[in-house]
């Protein structure tokens, strides 16, 4: 069931001297099954935007439609929406509160009124999917490392069996191995469980590697919306707003300037490596 964001604005502290226009007339469709990367510099409105999608924040003007229905209309039941559109917050430690990890992950399914047996089953499956070792399942969530807490928070959302999984900077502060593990797991959710993914990230390399579509936010608006290739073709426009192309684009540009006839629009390390080898071969024949 697709989400449709219909011309929304959002103002924090409306009507006070502190008011902030965080979202400015955003219209965007989030169809089923896409892996969308949402990028933008700090303060551009990413976290505000994603909190709109499961009804946590209500737009100041405009509508959010879920399966064609306005989620803030009188009589709309938000409970199924909250299960279907799962949000892993930017600071997942704020999301953990039970005495042990397993109970924390079971909290969501319990709230859905599922049997204890089903809650246990879902929690275990979700924890296995996130790769949090079993030895931590009975630990207090507050005794886990940041990376482990993040896995526990993601498991809590996965246990709800969401159709749309939204992750707000899930890899910030993780080492490269932890980052790849989490992103591979998210990709797996898309490919094997047919989830729609919205990944908020500061890393252009991550979104280039994983996303089918990229939304670029700037000053509360969507500035670009396209495939990774379409967006990064315009990378000169990204630089003034504090963003950049993936590293590979800069390396390929450098090589091209220095005489190697490479195409510069290769966005992943594997694609760039293949392009460099191809160009070297071509030059040597
Ligand atoms: N609770 C709040 N009260 C008032 N203003 C807020 C609040 N939360 C965010 N803002 C402001 O709204 C704007 C958008 O913030 P938001 O957190 O959505 O940006 P972001 O793109 O997620 O940033 P980051 O990359 O740092 O996480 C910013 O100007 C921010 O200062
Ligand atoms: Mg944010």
mmCIF file of C-alpha atoms and ligand atoms in Angstrom:
data_model
loop_
_atom_site.group_PDB
_atom_site.id
_atom_site.type_symbol
_atom_site.label_atom_id
_atom_site.label_comp_id
_atom_site.label_asym_id
_atom_site.label_seq_id
_atom_site.Cartn_x
_atom_site.Cartn_y
_atom_site.Cartn_z
ATOM 1 C CA UNK A 1 0.000 0.000 0.000
ATOM 2 C CA UNK A 2 1.676 3.135 -1.203
ATOM 3 C CA UNK A 3 2.213 6.324 0.744
ATOM 4 C CA UNK A 4 1.483 9.633 -0.873
ATOM 5 C CA UNK A 5 2.680 12.919 0.551
ATOM 6 C CA UNK A 6 0.467 15.683 -0.754
ATOM 7 C CA UNK A 7 1.922 19.185 -0.550
ATOM 8 C CA UNK A 8 2.878 19.169 3.121
ATOM 9 C CA UNK A 9 4.440 21.885 5.221
ATOM 10 C CA UNK A 10 5.532 21.660 8.837
ATOM 11 C CA UNK A 11 6.261 24.458 11.243
ATOM 12 C CA UNK A 12 7.808 23.780 14.669
ATOM 13 C CA UNK A 13 6.668 26.064 17.478
ATOM 14 C CA UNK A 14 4.095 27.635 15.190
ATOM 15 C CA UNK A 15 3.001 31.108 16.170
ATOM 16 C CA UNK A 16 5.934 31.726 18.517
ATOM 17 C CA UNK A 17 9.122 33.715 18.072
ATOM 18 C CA UNK A 18 10.926 30.355 17.872
ATOM 19 C CA UNK A 19 8.951 29.052 14.876
ATOM 20 C CA UNK A 20 10.898 27.053 12.262
ATOM 21 C CA UNK A 21 9.628 26.180 8.796
ATOM 22 C CA UNK A 22 10.996 22.644 8.694
ATOM 23 C CA UNK A 23 9.107 21.362 5.625
ATOM 24 C CA UNK A 24 8.133 23.469 2.632
ATOM 25 C CA UNK A 25 5.544 22.087 0.229
ATOM 26 C CA UNK A 26 6.699 18.530 -0.240
ATOM 27 C CA UNK A 27 4.832 16.303 -2.654
ATOM 28 C CA UNK A 28 6.188 12.821 -3.194
ATOM 29 C CA UNK A 29 4.933 9.306 -3.802
ATOM 30 C CA UNK A 30 6.481 6.314 -2.069
ATOM 31 C CA UNK A 31 5.363 3.301 -4.092
ATOM 32 C CA UNK A 32 5.623 -0.275 -2.853
ATOM 33 C CA UNK A 33 8.905 -2.096 -3.114
ATOM 34 C CA UNK A 34 11.318 0.761 -3.741
ATOM 35 C CA UNK A 35 14.569 1.297 -1.857
ATOM 36 C CA UNK A 36 14.702 5.072 -1.445
ATOM 37 C CA UNK A 37 17.687 6.975 -0.105
ATOM 38 C CA UNK A 38 16.881 10.322 1.547
ATOM 39 C CA UNK A 39 19.860 12.660 1.751
ATOM 40 C CA UNK A 40 20.356 16.250 2.783
ATOM 41 C CA UNK A 41 22.672 18.231 4.993
ATOM 42 C CA UNK A 42 22.034 18.654 8.678
ATOM 43 C CA UNK A 43 18.824 20.540 9.449
ATOM 44 C CA UNK A 44 17.378 20.063 5.950
ATOM 45 C CA UNK A 45 14.255 18.382 7.369
ATOM 46 C CA UNK A 46 14.900 14.649 6.888
ATOM 47 C CA UNK A 47 13.931 13.526 10.383
ATOM 48 C CA UNK A 48 10.903 15.797 10.423
ATOM 49 C CA UNK A 49 9.809 14.386 7.063
ATOM 50 C CA UNK A 50 10.090 10.728 8.057
ATOM 51 C CA UNK A 51 8.114 11.317 11.256
ATOM 52 C CA UNK A 52 5.240 12.476 9.055
ATOM 53 C CA UNK A 53 5.013 9.140 7.298
ATOM 54 C CA UNK A 54 3.686 7.094 10.203
ATOM 55 C CA UNK A 55 1.635 9.899 11.656
ATOM 56 C CA UNK A 56 3.980 10.680 14.536
ATOM 57 C CA UNK A 57 3.938 14.327 13.501
ATOM 58 C CA UNK A 58 0.978 15.835 11.678
ATOM 59 C CA UNK A 59 1.628 18.257 8.822
ATOM 60 C CA UNK A 60 0.812 21.919 9.441
ATOM 61 C CA UNK A 61 -0.791 21.994 5.980
ATOM 62 C CA UNK A 62 -1.193 19.257 3.362
ATOM 63 C CA UNK A 63 -2.074 15.577 3.653
ATOM 64 C CA UNK A 64 -0.434 12.187 4.047
ATOM 65 C CA UNK A 65 -2.334 9.444 2.227
ATOM 66 C CA UNK A 66 -1.966 5.758 3.039
ATOM 67 C CA UNK A 67 -3.735 3.559 0.561
ATOM 68 C CA UNK A 68 -5.570 6.649 -0.625
ATOM 69 C CA UNK A 69 -6.805 7.587 2.863
ATOM 70 C CA UNK A 70 -5.872 10.739 4.729
ATOM 71 C CA UNK A 71 -4.177 9.479 7.908
ATOM 72 C CA UNK A 72 -5.241 12.521 9.923
ATOM 73 C CA UNK A 73 -8.878 12.356 8.924
ATOM 74 C CA UNK A 74 -11.363 11.834 11.750
ATOM 75 C CA UNK A 75 -11.897 8.144 12.323
ATOM 76 C CA UNK A 76 -8.669 6.955 10.719
ATOM 77 C CA UNK A 77 -7.146 4.262 12.946
ATOM 78 C CA UNK A 78 -3.424 4.965 13.264
ATOM 79 C CA UNK A 79 -2.562 1.699 14.997
ATOM 80 C CA UNK A 80 -2.340 -0.467 11.867
ATOM 81 C CA UNK A 81 -0.447 2.359 10.148
ATOM 82 C CA UNK A 82 2.167 2.443 12.922
ATOM 83 C CA UNK A 83 2.714 -1.298 12.478
ATOM 84 C CA UNK A 84 2.810 -1.092 8.689
ATOM 85 C CA UNK A 85 5.143 1.898 8.527
ATOM 86 C CA UNK A 86 8.001 1.104 10.883
ATOM 87 C CA UNK A 87 10.325 3.902 11.914
ATOM 88 C CA UNK A 88 13.760 3.398 13.436
ATOM 89 C CA UNK A 89 14.655 6.744 14.969
ATOM 90 C CA UNK A 90 17.866 8.628 14.426
ATOM 91 C CA UNK A 91 18.907 7.966 18.029
ATOM 92 C CA UNK A 92 17.691 4.429 18.618
ATOM 93 C CA UNK A 93 18.722 4.401 22.266
ATOM 94 C CA UNK A 94 15.741 6.685 22.861
ATOM 95 C CA UNK A 95 13.523 3.913 21.560
ATOM 96 C CA UNK A 96 14.734 1.228 24.012
ATOM 97 C CA UNK A 97 13.243 1.080 27.458
ATOM 98 C CA UNK A 98 12.390 -2.459 28.603
ATOM 99 C CA UNK A 99 14.455 -4.392 31.154
ATOM 100 C CA UNK A 100 15.971 -6.744 28.585
ATOM 101 C CA UNK A 101 16.442 -6.773 24.838
ATOM 102 C CA UNK A 102 13.995 -9.584 24.094
ATOM 103 C CA UNK A 103 11.186 -7.888 26.049
ATOM 104 C CA UNK A 104 11.946 -4.672 24.251
ATOM 105 C CA UNK A 105 11.651 -6.294 20.841
ATOM 106 C CA UNK A 106 8.411 -8.005 21.932
ATOM 107 C CA UNK A 107 6.847 -4.718 23.006
ATOM 108 C CA UNK A 108 5.527 -3.791 19.554
ATOM 109 C CA UNK A 109 3.986 -7.176 18.694
ATOM 110 C CA UNK A 110 2.431 -7.313 22.202
ATOM 111 C CA UNK A 111 0.822 -3.972 21.532
ATOM 112 C CA UNK A 112 -0.702 -5.441 18.398
ATOM 113 C CA UNK A 113 -2.450 -7.936 20.661
ATOM 114 C CA UNK A 114 -0.594 -11.004 19.369
ATOM 115 C CA UNK A 115 -0.203 -14.142 21.484
ATOM 116 C CA UNK A 116 2.874 -14.471 23.703
ATOM 117 C CA UNK A 117 4.065 -17.333 21.535
ATOM 118 C CA UNK A 118 3.768 -15.269 18.353
ATOM 119 C CA UNK A 119 5.499 -12.286 20.011
ATOM 120 C CA UNK A 120 8.388 -14.519 21.081
ATOM 121 C CA UNK A 121 8.661 -16.009 17.598
ATOM 122 C CA UNK A 122 8.656 -12.644 15.882
ATOM 123 C CA UNK A 123 11.154 -11.174 18.352
ATOM 124 C CA UNK A 124 13.590 -14.042 17.866
ATOM 125 C CA UNK A 125 13.298 -13.887 14.078
ATOM 126 C CA UNK A 126 13.854 -10.128 14.108
ATOM 127 C CA UNK A 127 16.887 -10.361 16.383
ATOM 128 C CA UNK A 128 18.378 -13.101 14.221
ATOM 129 C CA UNK A 129 17.809 -10.955 11.115
ATOM 130 C CA UNK A 130 19.667 -8.031 12.649
ATOM 131 C CA UNK A 131 22.580 -10.232 13.686
ATOM 132 C CA UNK A 132 22.541 -9.360 17.385
ATOM 133 C CA UNK A 133 24.213 -12.372 19.055
ATOM 134 C CA UNK A 134 21.956 -14.431 21.347
ATOM 135 C CA UNK A 135 24.115 -13.777 24.382
ATOM 136 C CA UNK A 136 22.760 -10.194 24.414
ATOM 137 C CA UNK A 137 19.083 -11.025 24.188
ATOM 138 C CA UNK A 138 18.619 -11.154 27.954
ATOM 139 C CA UNK A 139 20.890 -8.172 28.634
ATOM 140 C CA UNK A 140 19.630 -4.720 29.504
ATOM 141 C CA UNK A 141 19.452 -2.654 26.315
ATOM 142 C CA UNK A 142 21.389 0.030 28.153
ATOM 143 C CA UNK A 143 24.395 -2.270 28.584
ATOM 144 C CA UNK A 144 24.790 -2.688 24.824
ATOM 145 C CA UNK A 145 27.198 -0.785 22.592
ATOM 146 C CA UNK A 146 25.777 1.837 20.219
ATOM 147 C CA UNK A 147 25.887 -0.590 17.289
ATOM 148 C CA UNK A 148 24.191 -3.339 19.296
ATOM 149 C CA UNK A 149 21.519 -0.917 20.511
ATOM 150 C CA UNK A 150 20.855 0.008 16.939
ATOM 151 C CA UNK A 151 20.339 -3.644 16.008
ATOM 152 C CA UNK A 152 17.972 -4.091 18.947
ATOM 153 C CA UNK A 153 15.982 -1.004 17.915
ATOM 154 C CA UNK A 154 15.771 -2.221 14.312
ATOM 155 C CA UNK A 155 14.629 -5.639 15.549
ATOM 156 C CA UNK A 156 11.840 -3.965 17.559
ATOM 157 C CA UNK A 157 10.507 -2.436 14.361
ATOM 158 C CA UNK A 158 11.023 -5.565 12.227
ATOM 159 C CA UNK A 159 9.054 -7.619 14.732
ATOM 160 C CA UNK A 160 5.981 -5.595 13.753
ATOM 161 C CA UNK A 161 6.353 -6.995 10.204
ATOM 162 C CA UNK A 162 6.197 -3.549 8.593
ATOM 163 C CA UNK A 163 5.486 -3.046 4.907
ATOM 164 C CA UNK A 164 7.561 0.124 4.885
ATOM 165 C CA UNK A 165 10.788 0.274 6.877
ATOM 166 C CA UNK A 166 12.157 3.748 7.554
ATOM 167 C CA UNK A 167 15.624 4.056 9.020
ATOM 168 C CA UNK A 168 16.905 7.463 10.089
ATOM 169 C CA UNK A 169 20.709 7.391 9.861
ATOM 170 C CA UNK A 170 20.988 3.772 11.009
ATOM 171 C CA UNK A 171 24.713 3.548 10.383
ATOM 172 C CA UNK A 172 25.951 6.822 11.883
ATOM 173 C CA UNK A 173 28.968 6.137 14.043
ATOM 174 C CA UNK A 174 29.313 2.462 13.090
ATOM 175 C CA UNK A 175 32.547 0.943 11.798
ATOM 176 C CA UNK A 176 32.598 -0.106 8.103
ATOM 177 C CA UNK A 177 31.847 -3.741 8.899
ATOM 178 C CA UNK A 178 28.889 -2.855 11.131
ATOM 179 C CA UNK A 179 27.631 -0.424 8.514
ATOM 180 C CA UNK A 180 27.795 -2.986 5.702
ATOM 181 C CA UNK A 181 26.086 -5.625 7.850
ATOM 182 C CA UNK A 182 23.174 -3.330 8.648
ATOM 183 C CA UNK A 183 22.772 -2.108 5.073
ATOM 184 C CA UNK A 184 23.022 -5.638 3.656
ATOM 185 C CA UNK A 185 20.351 -6.716 6.113
ATOM 186 C CA UNK A 186 18.141 -3.830 4.996
ATOM 187 C CA UNK A 187 18.660 -4.749 1.349
ATOM 188 C CA UNK A 188 17.702 -8.306 2.197
ATOM 189 C CA UNK A 189 14.452 -7.025 3.743
ATOM 190 C CA UNK A 190 13.663 -5.340 0.457
ATOM 191 C CA UNK A 191 14.631 -8.244 -1.788
ATOM 192 C CA UNK A 192 13.255 -11.175 0.188
ATOM 193 C CA UNK A 193 10.459 -9.682 2.242
ATOM 194 C CA UNK A 194 9.380 -7.171 -0.402
ATOM 195 C CA UNK A 195 9.538 -4.284 2.042
ATOM 196 C CA UNK A 196 9.647 -0.690 0.914
ATOM 197 C CA UNK A 197 12.746 0.978 2.361
ATOM 198 C CA UNK A 198 13.390 4.617 3.145
ATOM 199 C CA UNK A 199 16.961 5.101 4.279
ATOM 200 C CA UNK A 200 18.023 8.483 5.627
ATOM 201 C CA UNK A 201 21.742 8.896 5.252
ATOM 202 C CA UNK A 202 24.562 11.382 5.131
ATOM 203 C CA UNK A 203 26.630 8.935 3.112
ATOM 204 C CA UNK A 204 26.393 9.345 -0.622
ATOM 205 C CA UNK A 205 28.354 6.133 -1.043
ATOM 206 C CA UNK A 206 25.744 4.210 0.940
ATOM 207 C CA UNK A 207 22.783 5.532 -0.996
ATOM 208 C CA UNK A 208 24.598 5.059 -4.318
ATOM 209 C CA UNK A 209 25.253 1.439 -3.401
ATOM 210 C CA UNK A 210 21.847 0.505 -2.088
ATOM 211 C CA UNK A 211 19.064 2.813 -3.286
ATOM 212 C CA UNK A 212 16.921 2.551 -6.445
ATOM 213 C CA UNK A 213 15.889 6.159 -6.051
ATOM 214 C CA UNK A 214 17.323 9.159 -4.236
ATOM 215 C CA UNK A 215 15.497 12.127 -2.752
ATOM 216 C CA UNK A 216 17.679 15.131 -2.008
ATOM 217 C CA UNK A 217 16.337 17.523 0.614
ATOM 218 C CA UNK A 218 17.404 21.097 1.009
ATOM 219 C CA UNK A 219 15.875 23.705 3.308
ATOM 220 C CA UNK A 220 12.774 21.610 3.916
ATOM 221 C CA UNK A 221 12.064 20.913 0.228
ATOM 222 C CA UNK A 222 12.791 18.064 -2.178
ATOM 223 C CA UNK A 223 15.463 19.440 -4.474
ATOM 224 C CA UNK A 224 16.066 16.321 -6.570
ATOM 225 C CA UNK A 225 14.234 13.052 -7.077
ATOM 226 C CA UNK A 226 15.687 10.442 -9.403
ATOM 227 C CA UNK A 227 17.809 7.351 -9.847
ATOM 228 C CA UNK A 228 21.282 7.482 -8.290
ATOM 229 C CA UNK A 229 22.732 8.085 -11.739
ATOM 230 C CA UNK A 230 20.346 10.963 -12.497
ATOM 231 C CA UNK A 231 21.044 12.607 -9.146
ATOM 232 C CA UNK A 232 24.796 12.240 -9.165
ATOM 233 C CA UNK A 233 25.059 13.491 -12.744
ATOM 234 C CA UNK A 234 24.112 16.802 -11.149
ATOM 235 C CA UNK A 235 26.666 16.556 -8.376
ATOM 236 C CA UNK A 236 27.991 20.065 -8.963
ATOM 237 C CA UNK A 237 24.601 21.280 -7.712
ATOM 238 C CA UNK A 238 24.944 19.113 -4.625
ATOM 239 C CA UNK A 239 28.229 20.601 -3.497
ATOM 240 C CA UNK A 240 26.888 24.088 -2.617
ATOM 241 C CA UNK A 241 24.304 22.475 -0.303
ATOM 242 C CA UNK A 242 26.941 20.536 1.588
ATOM 243 C CA UNK A 243 26.574 17.227 -0.271
ATOM 244 C CA UNK A 244 28.790 15.477 -2.768
ATOM 245 C CA UNK A 245 28.916 12.646 -5.258
ATOM 246 C CA UNK A 246 30.158 9.210 -4.172
ATOM 247 C CA UNK A 247 33.948 8.978 -3.855
ATOM 248 C CA UNK A 248 34.202 6.965 -7.064
ATOM 249 C CA UNK A 249 33.004 9.916 -9.168
ATOM 250 C CA UNK A 250 35.844 12.121 -7.879
ATOM 251 C CA UNK A 251 38.462 9.419 -8.432
ATOM 252 C CA UNK A 252 37.231 8.823 -11.991
ATOM 253 C CA UNK A 253 37.195 12.570 -12.703
ATOM 254 C CA UNK A 254 40.771 12.830 -11.493
ATOM 255 C CA UNK A 255 41.868 9.956 -13.722
ATOM 256 C CA UNK A 256 40.051 11.463 -16.683
ATOM 257 C CA UNK A 257 41.725 14.834 -16.140
ATOM 258 C CA UNK A 258 45.040 13.006 -16.103
ATOM 259 C CA UNK A 259 44.444 11.326 -19.431
ATOM 260 C CA UNK A 260 42.704 8.006 -18.720
ATOM 261 C CA UNK A 261 39.586 7.859 -20.934
ATOM 262 C CA UNK A 262 37.116 6.729 -18.263
ATOM 263 C CA UNK A 263 33.402 7.400 -17.924
ATOM 264 C CA UNK A 264 32.899 9.236 -14.637
ATOM 265 C CA UNK A 265 29.378 8.116 -13.759
ATOM 266 C CA UNK A 266 30.249 4.859 -12.026
ATOM 267 C CA UNK A 267 28.811 5.032 -8.546
ATOM 268 C CA UNK A 268 30.016 1.899 -6.792
ATOM 269 C CA UNK A 269 33.535 0.680 -6.155
ATOM 270 C CA UNK A 270 32.997 -2.445 -8.280
ATOM 271 C CA UNK A 271 31.650 -0.455 -11.223
ATOM 272 C CA UNK A 272 34.471 2.077 -10.962
ATOM 273 C CA UNK A 273 37.125 -0.649 -10.790
ATOM 274 C CA UNK A 274 35.683 -2.327 -13.892
ATOM 275 C CA UNK A 275 35.643 1.003 -15.734
ATOM 276 C CA UNK A 276 39.282 1.757 -14.856
ATOM 277 C CA UNK A 277 40.368 -1.694 -16.053
ATOM 278 C CA UNK A 278 38.382 -1.253 -19.255
ATOM 279 C CA UNK A 279 39.929 2.157 -19.960
ATOM 280 C CA UNK A 280 43.448 0.888 -19.275
ATOM 281 C CA UNK A 281 42.936 -2.025 -21.621
ATOM 282 C CA UNK A 282 41.554 0.301 -24.292
ATOM 283 C CA UNK A 283 44.537 2.621 -23.939
ATOM 284 C CA UNK A 284 47.028 -0.223 -24.178
ATOM 285 C CA UNK A 285 45.674 -1.703 -27.423
HETATM 286 N N1 LIG B 1 11.747 19.706 18.167
HETATM 287 C C1 LIG B 1 12.098 20.744 17.417
HETATM 288 N N2 LIG B 1 11.744 22.005 17.765
HETATM 289 C C2 LIG B 1 12.079 23.082 17.005
HETATM 290 N N3 LIG B 1 12.773 22.993 15.849
HETATM 291 C C3 LIG B 1 13.168 21.763 15.460
HETATM 292 C C4 LIG B 1 12.850 20.586 16.219
HETATM 293 N N4 LIG B 1 13.365 19.511 15.581
HETATM 294 C C5 LIG B 1 13.974 19.991 14.479
HETATM 295 N N5 LIG B 1 13.857 21.340 14.402
HETATM 296 C C6 LIG B 1 14.366 22.206 13.312
HETATM 297 O O1 LIG B 1 13.745 21.801 12.096
HETATM 298 C C7 LIG B 1 14.667 21.803 11.018
HETATM 299 C C8 LIG B 1 14.756 20.403 10.411
HETATM 300 O O2 LIG B 1 15.310 19.525 11.384
HETATM 301 P P1 LIG B 1 15.466 17.961 11.154
HETATM 302 O O3 LIG B 1 15.863 17.365 12.443
HETATM 303 O O4 LIG B 1 14.244 17.443 10.492
HETATM 304 O O5 LIG B 1 16.690 17.924 10.110
HETATM 305 P P2 LIG B 1 17.590 16.683 9.630
HETATM 306 O O6 LIG B 1 17.703 16.828 8.143
HETATM 307 O O7 LIG B 1 17.044 15.423 10.159
HETATM 308 O O8 LIG B 1 19.000 17.016 10.293
HETATM 309 P P3 LIG B 1 20.181 16.000 10.770
HETATM 310 O O9 LIG B 1 20.884 15.575 9.515
HETATM 311 O O10 LIG B 1 21.038 16.858 11.631
HETATM 312 O O11 LIG B 1 19.556 14.865 11.503
HETATM 313 C C9 LIG B 1 15.976 22.308 11.599
HETATM 314 O O12 LIG B 1 16.049 23.683 11.374
HETATM 315 C C10 LIG B 1 15.842 22.014 13.077
HETATM 316 O O13 LIG B 1 16.609 22.923 13.840
HETATM 317 MG MG1 LIG B 2 17.819 13.979 11.369
#
